[in-house]
Coordinates of C-alpha atoms (C1' of nucleotides) in Angstrom, one line a residue:
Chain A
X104 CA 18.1 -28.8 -61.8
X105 CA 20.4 -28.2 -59.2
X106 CA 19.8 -27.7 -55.2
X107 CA 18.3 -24.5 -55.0
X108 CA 20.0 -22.2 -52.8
X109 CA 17.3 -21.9 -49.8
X110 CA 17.8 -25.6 -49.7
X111 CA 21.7 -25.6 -49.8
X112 CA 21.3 -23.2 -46.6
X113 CA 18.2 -25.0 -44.6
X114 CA 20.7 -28.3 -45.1
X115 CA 23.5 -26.4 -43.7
X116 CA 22.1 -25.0 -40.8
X117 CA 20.1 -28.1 -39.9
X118 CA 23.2 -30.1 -39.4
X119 CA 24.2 -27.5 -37.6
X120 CA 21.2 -28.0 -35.3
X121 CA 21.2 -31.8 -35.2
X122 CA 24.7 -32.6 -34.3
X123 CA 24.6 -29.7 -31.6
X124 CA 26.9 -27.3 -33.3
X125 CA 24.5 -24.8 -32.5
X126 CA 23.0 -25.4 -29.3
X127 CA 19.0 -25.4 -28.2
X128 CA 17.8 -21.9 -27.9
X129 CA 21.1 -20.3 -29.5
X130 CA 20.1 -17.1 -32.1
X131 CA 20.0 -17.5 -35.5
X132 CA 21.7 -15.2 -37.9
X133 CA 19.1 -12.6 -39.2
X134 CA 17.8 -12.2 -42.5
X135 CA 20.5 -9.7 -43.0
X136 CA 22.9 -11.6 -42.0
X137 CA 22.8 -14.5 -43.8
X138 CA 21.7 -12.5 -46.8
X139 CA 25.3 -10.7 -46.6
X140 CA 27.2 -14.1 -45.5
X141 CA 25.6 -15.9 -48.7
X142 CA 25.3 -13.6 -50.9
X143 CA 21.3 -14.4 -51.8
X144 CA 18.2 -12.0 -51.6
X145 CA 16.3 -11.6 -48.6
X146 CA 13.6 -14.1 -50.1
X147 CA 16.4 -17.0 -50.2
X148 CA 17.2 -16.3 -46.6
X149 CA 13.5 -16.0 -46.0
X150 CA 12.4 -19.4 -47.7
X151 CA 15.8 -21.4 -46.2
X152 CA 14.4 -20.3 -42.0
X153 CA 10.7 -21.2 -43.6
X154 CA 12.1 -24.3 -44.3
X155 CA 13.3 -25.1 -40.4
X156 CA 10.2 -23.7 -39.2
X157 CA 8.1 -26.4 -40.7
X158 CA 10.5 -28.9 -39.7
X159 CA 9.9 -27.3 -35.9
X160 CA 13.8 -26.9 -35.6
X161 CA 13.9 -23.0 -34.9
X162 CA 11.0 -21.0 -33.9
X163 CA 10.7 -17.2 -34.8
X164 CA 10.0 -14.6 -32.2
X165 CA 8.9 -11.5 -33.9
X166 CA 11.4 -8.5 -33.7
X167 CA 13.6 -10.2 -31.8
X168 CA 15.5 -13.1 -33.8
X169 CA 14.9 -16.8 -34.9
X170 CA 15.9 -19.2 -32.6
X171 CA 16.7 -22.9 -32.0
X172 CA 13.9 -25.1 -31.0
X173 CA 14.5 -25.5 -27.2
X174 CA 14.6 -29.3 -26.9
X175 CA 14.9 -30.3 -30.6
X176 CA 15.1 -33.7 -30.4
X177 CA 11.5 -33.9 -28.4
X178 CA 9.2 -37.1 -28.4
X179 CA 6.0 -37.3 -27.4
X180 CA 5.0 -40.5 -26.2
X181 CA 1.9 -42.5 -26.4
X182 CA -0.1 -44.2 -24.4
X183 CA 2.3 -43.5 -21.8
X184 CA 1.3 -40.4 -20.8
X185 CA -2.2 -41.0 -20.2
X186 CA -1.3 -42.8 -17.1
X187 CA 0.7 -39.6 -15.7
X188 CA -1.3 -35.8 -15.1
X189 CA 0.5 -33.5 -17.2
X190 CA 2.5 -31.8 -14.6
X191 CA 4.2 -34.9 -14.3
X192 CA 4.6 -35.3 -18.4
X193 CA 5.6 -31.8 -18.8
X194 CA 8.4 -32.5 -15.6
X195 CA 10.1 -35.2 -17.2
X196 CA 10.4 -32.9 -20.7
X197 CA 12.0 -30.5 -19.0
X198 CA 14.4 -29.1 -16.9
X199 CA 12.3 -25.5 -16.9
X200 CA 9.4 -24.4 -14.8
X201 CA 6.0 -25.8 -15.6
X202 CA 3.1 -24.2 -14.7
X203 CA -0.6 -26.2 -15.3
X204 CA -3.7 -23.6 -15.4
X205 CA -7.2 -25.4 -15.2
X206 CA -10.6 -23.7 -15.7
X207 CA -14.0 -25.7 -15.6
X208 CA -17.3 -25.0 -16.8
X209 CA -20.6 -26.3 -18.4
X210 CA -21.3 -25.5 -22.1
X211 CA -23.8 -27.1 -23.8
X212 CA -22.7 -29.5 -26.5
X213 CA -22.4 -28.7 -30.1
X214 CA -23.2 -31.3 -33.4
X215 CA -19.1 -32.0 -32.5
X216 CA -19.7 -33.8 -29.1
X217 CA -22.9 -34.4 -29.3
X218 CA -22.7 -37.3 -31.9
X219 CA -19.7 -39.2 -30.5
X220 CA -21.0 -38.8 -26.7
X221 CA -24.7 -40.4 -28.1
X222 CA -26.3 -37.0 -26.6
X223 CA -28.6 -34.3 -27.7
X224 CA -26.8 -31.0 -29.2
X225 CA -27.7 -28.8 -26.6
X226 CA -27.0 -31.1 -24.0
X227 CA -25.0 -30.1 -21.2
X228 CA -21.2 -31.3 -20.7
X229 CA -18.0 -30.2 -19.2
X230 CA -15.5 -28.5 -20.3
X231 CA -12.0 -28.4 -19.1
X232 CA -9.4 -26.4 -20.6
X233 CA -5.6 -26.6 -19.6
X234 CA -3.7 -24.5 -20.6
X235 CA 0.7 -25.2 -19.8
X236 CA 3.1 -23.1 -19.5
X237 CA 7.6 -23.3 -19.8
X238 CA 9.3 -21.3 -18.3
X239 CA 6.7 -18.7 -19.0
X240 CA 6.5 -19.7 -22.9
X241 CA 3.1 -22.0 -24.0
X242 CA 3.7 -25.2 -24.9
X243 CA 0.6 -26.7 -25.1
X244 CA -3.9 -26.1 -24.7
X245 CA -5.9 -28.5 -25.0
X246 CA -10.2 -28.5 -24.8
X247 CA -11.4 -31.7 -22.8
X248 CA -15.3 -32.4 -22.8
X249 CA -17.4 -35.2 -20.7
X250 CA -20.7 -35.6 -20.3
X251 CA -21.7 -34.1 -16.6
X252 CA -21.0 -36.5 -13.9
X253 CA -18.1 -38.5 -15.7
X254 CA -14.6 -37.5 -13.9
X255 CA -11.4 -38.5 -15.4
X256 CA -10.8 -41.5 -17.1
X257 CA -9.9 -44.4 -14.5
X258 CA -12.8 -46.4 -16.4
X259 CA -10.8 -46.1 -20.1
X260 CA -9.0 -48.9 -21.6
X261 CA -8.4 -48.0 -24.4
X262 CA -7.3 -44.3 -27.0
X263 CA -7.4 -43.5 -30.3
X264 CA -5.0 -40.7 -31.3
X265 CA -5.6 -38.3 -34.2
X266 CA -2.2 -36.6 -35.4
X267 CA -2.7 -33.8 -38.2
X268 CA -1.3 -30.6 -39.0
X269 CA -4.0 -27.4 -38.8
X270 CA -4.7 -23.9 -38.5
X271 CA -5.2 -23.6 -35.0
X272 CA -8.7 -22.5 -33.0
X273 CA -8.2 -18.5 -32.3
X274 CA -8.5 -19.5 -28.4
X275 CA -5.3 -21.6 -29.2
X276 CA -4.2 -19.3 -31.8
X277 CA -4.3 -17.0 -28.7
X278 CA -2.6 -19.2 -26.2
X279 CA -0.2 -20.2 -28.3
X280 CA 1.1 -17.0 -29.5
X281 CA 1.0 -18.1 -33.2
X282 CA 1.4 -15.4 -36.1
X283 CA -1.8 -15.7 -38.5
X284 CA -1.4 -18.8 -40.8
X285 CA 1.0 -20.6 -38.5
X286 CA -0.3 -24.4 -38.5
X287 CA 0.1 -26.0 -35.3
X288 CA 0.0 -29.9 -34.5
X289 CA -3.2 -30.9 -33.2
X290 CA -3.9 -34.4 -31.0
X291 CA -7.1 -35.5 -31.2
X292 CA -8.0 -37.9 -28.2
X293 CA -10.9 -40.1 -27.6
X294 CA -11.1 -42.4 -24.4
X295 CA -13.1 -45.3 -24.7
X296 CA -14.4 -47.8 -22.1
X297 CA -14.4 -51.5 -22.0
X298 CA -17.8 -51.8 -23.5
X299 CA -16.8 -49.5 -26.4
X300 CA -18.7 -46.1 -24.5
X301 CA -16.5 -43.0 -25.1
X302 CA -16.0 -41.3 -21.8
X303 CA -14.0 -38.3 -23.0
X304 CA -12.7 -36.5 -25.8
X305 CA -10.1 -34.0 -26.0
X306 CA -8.4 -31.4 -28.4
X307 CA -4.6 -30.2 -28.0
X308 CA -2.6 -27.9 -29.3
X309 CA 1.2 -27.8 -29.7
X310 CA 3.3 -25.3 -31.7
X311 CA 5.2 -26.5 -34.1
X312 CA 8.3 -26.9 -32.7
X313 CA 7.8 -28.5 -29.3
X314 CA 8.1 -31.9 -30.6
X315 CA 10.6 -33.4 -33.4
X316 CA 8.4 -36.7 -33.8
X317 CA 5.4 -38.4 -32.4
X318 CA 5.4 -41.7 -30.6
X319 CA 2.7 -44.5 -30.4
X320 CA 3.0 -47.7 -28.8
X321 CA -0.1 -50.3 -29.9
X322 CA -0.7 -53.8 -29.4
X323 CA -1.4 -55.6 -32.7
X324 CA -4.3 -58.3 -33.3
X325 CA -4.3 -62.0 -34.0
X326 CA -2.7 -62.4 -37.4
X327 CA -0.6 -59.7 -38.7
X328 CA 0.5 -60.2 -43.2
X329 CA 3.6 -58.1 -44.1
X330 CA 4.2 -55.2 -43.6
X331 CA 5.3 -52.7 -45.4
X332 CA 3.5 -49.4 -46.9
Chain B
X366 CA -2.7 -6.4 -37.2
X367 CA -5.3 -7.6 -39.6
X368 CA -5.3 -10.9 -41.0
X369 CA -3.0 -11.2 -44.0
X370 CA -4.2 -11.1 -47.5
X371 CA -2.5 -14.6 -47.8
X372 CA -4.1 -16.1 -45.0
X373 CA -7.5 -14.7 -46.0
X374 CA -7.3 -16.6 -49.9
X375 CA -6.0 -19.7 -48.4
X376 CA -8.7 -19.6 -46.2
X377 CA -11.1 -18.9 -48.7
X378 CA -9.8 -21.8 -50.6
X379 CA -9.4 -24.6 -48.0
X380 CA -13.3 -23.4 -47.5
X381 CA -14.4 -24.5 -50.7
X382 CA -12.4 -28.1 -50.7
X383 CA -13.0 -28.7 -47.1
X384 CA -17.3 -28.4 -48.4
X385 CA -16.3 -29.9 -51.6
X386 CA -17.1 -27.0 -53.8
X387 CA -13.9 -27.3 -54.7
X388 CA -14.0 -31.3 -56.1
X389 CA -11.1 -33.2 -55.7
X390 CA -8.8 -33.0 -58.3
X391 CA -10.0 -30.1 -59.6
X392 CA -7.5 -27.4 -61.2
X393 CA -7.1 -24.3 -58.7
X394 CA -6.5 -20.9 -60.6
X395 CA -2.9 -20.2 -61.2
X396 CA -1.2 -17.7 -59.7
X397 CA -1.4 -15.4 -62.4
X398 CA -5.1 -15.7 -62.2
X399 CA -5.1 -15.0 -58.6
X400 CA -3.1 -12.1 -58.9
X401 CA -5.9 -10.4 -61.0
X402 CA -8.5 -11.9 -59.5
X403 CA -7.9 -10.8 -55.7
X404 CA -5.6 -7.6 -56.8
X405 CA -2.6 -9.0 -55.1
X406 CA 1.1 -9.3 -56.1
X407 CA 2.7 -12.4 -56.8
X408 CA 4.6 -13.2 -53.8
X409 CA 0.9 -13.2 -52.3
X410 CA -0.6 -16.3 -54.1
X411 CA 2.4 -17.9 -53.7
X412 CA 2.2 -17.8 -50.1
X413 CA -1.2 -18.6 -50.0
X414 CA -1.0 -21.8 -52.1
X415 CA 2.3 -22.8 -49.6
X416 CA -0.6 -22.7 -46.6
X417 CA -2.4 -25.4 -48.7
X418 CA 0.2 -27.3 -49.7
X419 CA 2.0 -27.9 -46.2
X420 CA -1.9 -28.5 -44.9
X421 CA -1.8 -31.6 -47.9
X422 CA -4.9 -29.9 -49.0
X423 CA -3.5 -29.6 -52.7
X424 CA -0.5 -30.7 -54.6
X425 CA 1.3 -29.0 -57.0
X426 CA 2.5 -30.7 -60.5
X427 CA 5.2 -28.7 -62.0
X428 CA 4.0 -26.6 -65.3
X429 CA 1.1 -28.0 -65.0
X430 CA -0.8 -26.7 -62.0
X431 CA -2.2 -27.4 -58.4
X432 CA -4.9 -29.4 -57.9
X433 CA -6.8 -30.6 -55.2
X434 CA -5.9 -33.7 -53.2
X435 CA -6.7 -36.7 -54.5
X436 CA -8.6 -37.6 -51.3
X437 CA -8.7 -34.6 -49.0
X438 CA -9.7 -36.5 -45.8
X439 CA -8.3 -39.7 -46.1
X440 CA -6.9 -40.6 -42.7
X441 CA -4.5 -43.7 -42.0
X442 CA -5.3 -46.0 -39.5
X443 CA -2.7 -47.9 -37.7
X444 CA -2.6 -50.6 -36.3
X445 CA -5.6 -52.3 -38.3
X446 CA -3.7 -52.0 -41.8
X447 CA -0.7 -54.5 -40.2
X448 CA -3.0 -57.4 -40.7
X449 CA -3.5 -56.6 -44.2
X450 CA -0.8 -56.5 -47.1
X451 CA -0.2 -53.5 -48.8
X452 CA -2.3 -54.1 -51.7
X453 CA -5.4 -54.8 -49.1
X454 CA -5.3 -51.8 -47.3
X455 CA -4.3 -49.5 -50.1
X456 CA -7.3 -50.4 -52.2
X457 CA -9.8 -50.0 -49.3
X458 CA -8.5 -46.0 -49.7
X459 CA -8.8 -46.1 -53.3
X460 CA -11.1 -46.2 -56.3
X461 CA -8.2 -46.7 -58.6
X462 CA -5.7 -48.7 -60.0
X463 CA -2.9 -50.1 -57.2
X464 CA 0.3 -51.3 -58.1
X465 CA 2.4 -52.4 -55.5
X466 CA 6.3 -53.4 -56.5
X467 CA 8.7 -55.1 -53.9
X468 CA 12.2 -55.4 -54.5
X469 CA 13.9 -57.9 -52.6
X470 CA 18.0 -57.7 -51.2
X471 CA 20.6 -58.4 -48.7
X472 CA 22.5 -55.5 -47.7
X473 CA 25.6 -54.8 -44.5
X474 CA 23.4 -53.4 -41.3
X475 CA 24.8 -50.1 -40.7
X476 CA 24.6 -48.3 -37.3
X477 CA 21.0 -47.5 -37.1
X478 CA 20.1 -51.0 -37.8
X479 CA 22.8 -52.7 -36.1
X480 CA 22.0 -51.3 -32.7
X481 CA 18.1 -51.9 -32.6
X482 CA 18.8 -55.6 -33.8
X483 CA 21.3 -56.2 -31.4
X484 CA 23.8 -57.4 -34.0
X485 CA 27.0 -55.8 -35.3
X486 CA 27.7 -53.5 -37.8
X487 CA 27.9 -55.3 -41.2
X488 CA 26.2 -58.2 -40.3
X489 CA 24.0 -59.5 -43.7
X490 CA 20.4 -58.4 -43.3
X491 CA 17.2 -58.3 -45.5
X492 CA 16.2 -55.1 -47.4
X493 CA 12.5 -54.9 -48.8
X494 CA 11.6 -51.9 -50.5
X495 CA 8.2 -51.5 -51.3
X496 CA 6.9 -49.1 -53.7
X497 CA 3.2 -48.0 -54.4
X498 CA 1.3 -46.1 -56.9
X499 CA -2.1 -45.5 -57.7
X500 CA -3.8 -44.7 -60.8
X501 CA 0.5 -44.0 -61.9
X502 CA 0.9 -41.5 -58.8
X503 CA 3.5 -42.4 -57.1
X504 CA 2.1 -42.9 -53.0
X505 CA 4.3 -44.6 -51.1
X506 CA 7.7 -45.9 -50.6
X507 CA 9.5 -48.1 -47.8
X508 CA 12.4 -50.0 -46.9
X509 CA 12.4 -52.6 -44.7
X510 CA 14.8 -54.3 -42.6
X511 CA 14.6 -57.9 -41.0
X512 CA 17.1 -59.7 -40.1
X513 CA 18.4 -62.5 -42.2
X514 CA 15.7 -65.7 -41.7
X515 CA 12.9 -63.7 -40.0
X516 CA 10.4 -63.5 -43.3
X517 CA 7.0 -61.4 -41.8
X518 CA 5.9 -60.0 -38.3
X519 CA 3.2 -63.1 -37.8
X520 CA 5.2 -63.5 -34.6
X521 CA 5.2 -59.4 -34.0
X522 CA 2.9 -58.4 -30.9
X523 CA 3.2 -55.0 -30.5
X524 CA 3.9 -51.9 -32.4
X525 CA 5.7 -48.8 -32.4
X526 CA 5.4 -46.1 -35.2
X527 CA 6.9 -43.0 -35.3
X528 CA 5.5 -40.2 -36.9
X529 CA 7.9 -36.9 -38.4
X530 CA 7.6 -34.3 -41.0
X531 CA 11.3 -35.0 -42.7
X532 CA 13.5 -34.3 -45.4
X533 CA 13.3 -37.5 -47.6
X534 CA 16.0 -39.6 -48.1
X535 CA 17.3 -38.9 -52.0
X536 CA 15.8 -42.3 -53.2
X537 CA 12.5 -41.7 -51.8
X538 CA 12.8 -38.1 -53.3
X539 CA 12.8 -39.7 -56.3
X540 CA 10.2 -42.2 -56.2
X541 CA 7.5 -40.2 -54.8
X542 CA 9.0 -37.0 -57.5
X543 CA 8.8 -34.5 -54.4
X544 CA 10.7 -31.1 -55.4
X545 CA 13.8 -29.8 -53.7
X546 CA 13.3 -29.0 -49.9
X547 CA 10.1 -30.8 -50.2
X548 CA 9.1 -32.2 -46.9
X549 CA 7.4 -35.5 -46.5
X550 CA 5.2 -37.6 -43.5
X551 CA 7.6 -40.1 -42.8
X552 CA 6.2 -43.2 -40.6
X553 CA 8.7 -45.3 -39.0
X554 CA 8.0 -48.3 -37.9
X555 CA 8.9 -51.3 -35.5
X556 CA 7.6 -54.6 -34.8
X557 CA 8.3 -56.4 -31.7
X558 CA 8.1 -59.8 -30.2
X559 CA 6.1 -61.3 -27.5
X560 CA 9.9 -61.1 -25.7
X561 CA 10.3 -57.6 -26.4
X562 CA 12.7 -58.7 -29.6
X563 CA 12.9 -56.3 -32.4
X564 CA 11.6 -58.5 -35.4
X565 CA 11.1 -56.0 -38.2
X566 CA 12.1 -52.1 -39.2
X567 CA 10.3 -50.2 -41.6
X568 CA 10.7 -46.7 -43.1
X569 CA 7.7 -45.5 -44.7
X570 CA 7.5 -42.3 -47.0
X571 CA 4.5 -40.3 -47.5
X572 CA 3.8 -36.9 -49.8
X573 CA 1.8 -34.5 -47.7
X574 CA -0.8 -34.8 -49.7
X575 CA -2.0 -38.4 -49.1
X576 CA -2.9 -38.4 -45.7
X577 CA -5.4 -35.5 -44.0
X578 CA -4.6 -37.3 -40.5
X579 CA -3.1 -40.2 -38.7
X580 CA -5.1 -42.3 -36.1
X581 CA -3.4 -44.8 -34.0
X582 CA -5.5 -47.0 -32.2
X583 CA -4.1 -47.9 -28.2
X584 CA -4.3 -50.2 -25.1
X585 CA -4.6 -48.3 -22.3
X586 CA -2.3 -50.0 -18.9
X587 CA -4.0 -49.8 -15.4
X588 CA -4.6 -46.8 -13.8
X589 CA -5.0 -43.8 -16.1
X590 CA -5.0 -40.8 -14.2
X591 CA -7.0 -37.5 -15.7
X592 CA -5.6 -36.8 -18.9
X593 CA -5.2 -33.2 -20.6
X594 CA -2.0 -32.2 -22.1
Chain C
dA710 C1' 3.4 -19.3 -79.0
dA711 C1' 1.3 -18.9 -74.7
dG712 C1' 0.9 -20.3 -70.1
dT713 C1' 2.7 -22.6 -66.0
dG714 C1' 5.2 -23.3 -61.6
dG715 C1' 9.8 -22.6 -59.4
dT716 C1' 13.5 -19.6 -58.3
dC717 C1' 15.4 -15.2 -57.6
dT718 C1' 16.5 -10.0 -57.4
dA719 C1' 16.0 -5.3 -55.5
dG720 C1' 13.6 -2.6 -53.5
dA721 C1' 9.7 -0.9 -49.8
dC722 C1' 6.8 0.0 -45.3
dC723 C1' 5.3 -1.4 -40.6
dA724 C1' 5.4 -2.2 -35.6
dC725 C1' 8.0 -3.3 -32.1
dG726 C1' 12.4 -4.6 -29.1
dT727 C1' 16.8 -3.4 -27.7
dG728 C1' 20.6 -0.6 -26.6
Chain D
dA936 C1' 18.1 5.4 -33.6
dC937 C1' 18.7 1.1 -35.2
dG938 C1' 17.8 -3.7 -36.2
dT939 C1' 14.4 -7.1 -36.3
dG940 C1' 10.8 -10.2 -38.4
dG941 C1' 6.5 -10.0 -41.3
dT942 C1' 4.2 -8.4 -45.3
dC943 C1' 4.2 -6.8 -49.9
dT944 C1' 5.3 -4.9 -54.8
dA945 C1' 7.1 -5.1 -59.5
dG946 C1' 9.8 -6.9 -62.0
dA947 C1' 12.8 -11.1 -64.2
dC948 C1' 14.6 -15.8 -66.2
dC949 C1' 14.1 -20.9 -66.8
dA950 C1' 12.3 -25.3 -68.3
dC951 C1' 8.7 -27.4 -69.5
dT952 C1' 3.7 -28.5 -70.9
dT953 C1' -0.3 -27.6 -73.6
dG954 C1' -2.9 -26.1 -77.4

DNA sequence: AAGTGGTCTAGACCACGTG
DNA sequence: ACGTGGTCTAGACCACTTG
C-alpha cells in the first residue's frame, strides 16, 4: 500500500504551488509532458492535475494548458463584506480590472422563494443578477431576490451563510465557463431583520479555484461547553 | 458538445438519492454492473461515481462497494453546536450509536501555534484530540490547542472558522480511513476573548461525506450596503 | 471461487488554439 | 501542422471481502 503515483506527483507540484516556486498563473507541464518526465500513463498525469483541480490550485483552460490558480492563497471573508458593494470586495482581491454587470427584473416567485419570503408562489419579486468580471475572466454570479419594494439591506442585522460544493445552475454554468460536471462553490445567503423577517436571499457562484478557504466571523451566545468536533 | 455520458449517469444517480429512491445507505451497482447496464467502458463509471463522491453524495468502502451517504443532507450549523459538547450535538445528527474519545497531552507550540498565541516557539501547551465515531464509522477527528491553564472557551466571545477542502494531515488520514489523495472538509477553528485574545485553536477533520453543507450563522455591523457578490 | 474497488497501461478520436 | 485538454475503449493486476 504505497503512495500511488498520481499522489506522489499532485504532492510534488502542490509544494511547488504553495511555497511560490511556481508562481500564480505560471503553465503547467502538459499531460505529455509530465507523462514523459515521470514516466506514468497519461491517466496518472490525468488523475495527479484532477487532484489540484479539486483543491482549486490550478485551473484548466481547454486547449490551451493548465494553469496556476491566480491568487492561490484567496480568502473570502464573512460578514465583512456585506458592509462593502462588491466592486469594492472584488478591488481589494485584486490588483486586475473588475468589472460589475447588473440586470433587474420581476419574475414571479417559485415554491424556492416563496416559502422563506411568507409569500404566494406566483407572487411577484425582484430579481437582481450580478454578474463580475477579472480581467475579463468570471469570477463570480450570483441570483438576488426581494419581495418588490424592499431595496438593499440597510434594515439586516443579521446572515446565515450556506457553503457547499454543487453542480452549478446552466445560467452559471454559462457565466462561469465551467466544462459539464465541474462542481462550483455555491454561497447561499439569507438577510434577516431585527424581528427575524428575511429581507433578501441570494445564490452565488464561484469556480473552484477563486478561493483557497472560506472565512466566517460569528459572535457566540451566553454559555459556550468545549469545544472540539 | 453534448453532455458527457459520465455526467448524464451521475446525474441520473444523484437524482434518485437527492428524491430518496435511492435510500440512504443503500448499495449502488458496481461498476461492472454499470458498465453493462448503460453500455459504457470502465473508465466511464468510474468517473461518474468520482462526481458523487467529491459531491459527498456516496462513499466508497474498499472491496466492498459505494453506498449512499449515511445522511445525504445533513448540514452543520455553527455557531449553535459551540454551546454544546461534542456528544450533544453529534447525537442531535444521529440515530446511532456516538462514541466520543478525547486524549489529553502537553506538547512544544510550534510555529503555527506559537504566533496566534503570542508566545514563543516551544513554549508547553495543551493538545486535545478528539475523536468521534458513530455506529463504528469513524466521523470526526480534531486537535486542539490551548494554552497551558486555559481549560474551555466559557470566556470565548466570538468565533472564527475556516472552512477548506484539504489534504489531511497523516494522523487524521488514518482515523477517519480516507484513501491516498483523499481530500477532506477541514474546519479550523478559533476562539477569541472579549479582549480580542486568542483562547482556543481547533483543527477539525471531516470525510466528504458527512456534511451536505455548512451554515454559519452572523451579526451583521452597522451599515450594510447592497450585497451581491 | 467470484466479485469488488483501486491503480495502471497503451492505445484512440475530437475540437480547437497557436505558431 | 501540431499540440492541447477532454472523452473514451479494452484490456490488465492487486488485495481483499463475501458467499
Amino acid at each position: 500500500m504505497p503512495e500511488p503515483a498520481y499522489v506522489k506527483i499532485a504532492g510534488e507540484f502542490a509544494r511547488n504551488i504553495h511555497t511560490g516556486r511556481w508562481p500564480a498563473k505560471m503553465r503547467l507541464p502538459s499531460y505529455s509532458q509530465i507523462v514523459q518526465d515521470y514516466g506514468v500513463s497519461d491517466i496518472v498525469a490525468r488523475k495527479a492535475i484532477e487532484l489540484l483541480l479539486s483543491q482549486g490550485l490550478v485551473r484548466s483552460e481547454r486547449r490551451r494548458g493548465i494553469y496556476v490558480s491566480d491568487r492561490p492563497n484567496l480568502t473570502r471573508i464573512s460578514p465583512e463584506r456585506q458592509r462593502q458593494t462588491p466592486e469594492e470586495t472584488f478591488r481589494t482581491e485584486s490588483d486586475q480590472d473588475i468589472s460589475v454587470d447588473r440586470t433587474t427584473e420581476e419574475v414571479s416567485a417559485t415554491e424556492e422563494q416563496a416559502g422563506p419570503f411568507g409569500i404566494s408562489v406566483g407572487d411577484k419579486i425582484t430579481l437582481v443578477v450580478t454578474r463580475v468580471t477579472e480581467g475579463r475572466k468570471p469570477v463570480s454570479i450570483s441570483d438576488t431576490y426581494q419581495p418588490l419594494g424592499v431595496t438593499g439591506v440597510s434594515d439586516a442585522t443579521h446572515l446565515e451563510e450556506t457553503l457547499a460544493d454543487r453542480l452549478p445552475t446552466t445560467t452559471h454554468a454559462e457565466w462561469l465557463g465551467t466544462e459539464p460536471g465541474d462542481l462550483v462553490k455555491t454561497v447561499h445567503q439569507r438577510f434577516f431583520a431585527q424581528d427575524g423577517r428575511l429581507i433578501m436571499m441570494s445564490d452565488v457562484s464561484y469556480p473552484r479555484d477563486r478561493y483557497d478557504k472560506f472565512l466566517f466571523r460569528m459572535v457566540l451566545g451566553e454559555s459556550s461547553s468545549d469545544a472540539n468536533e
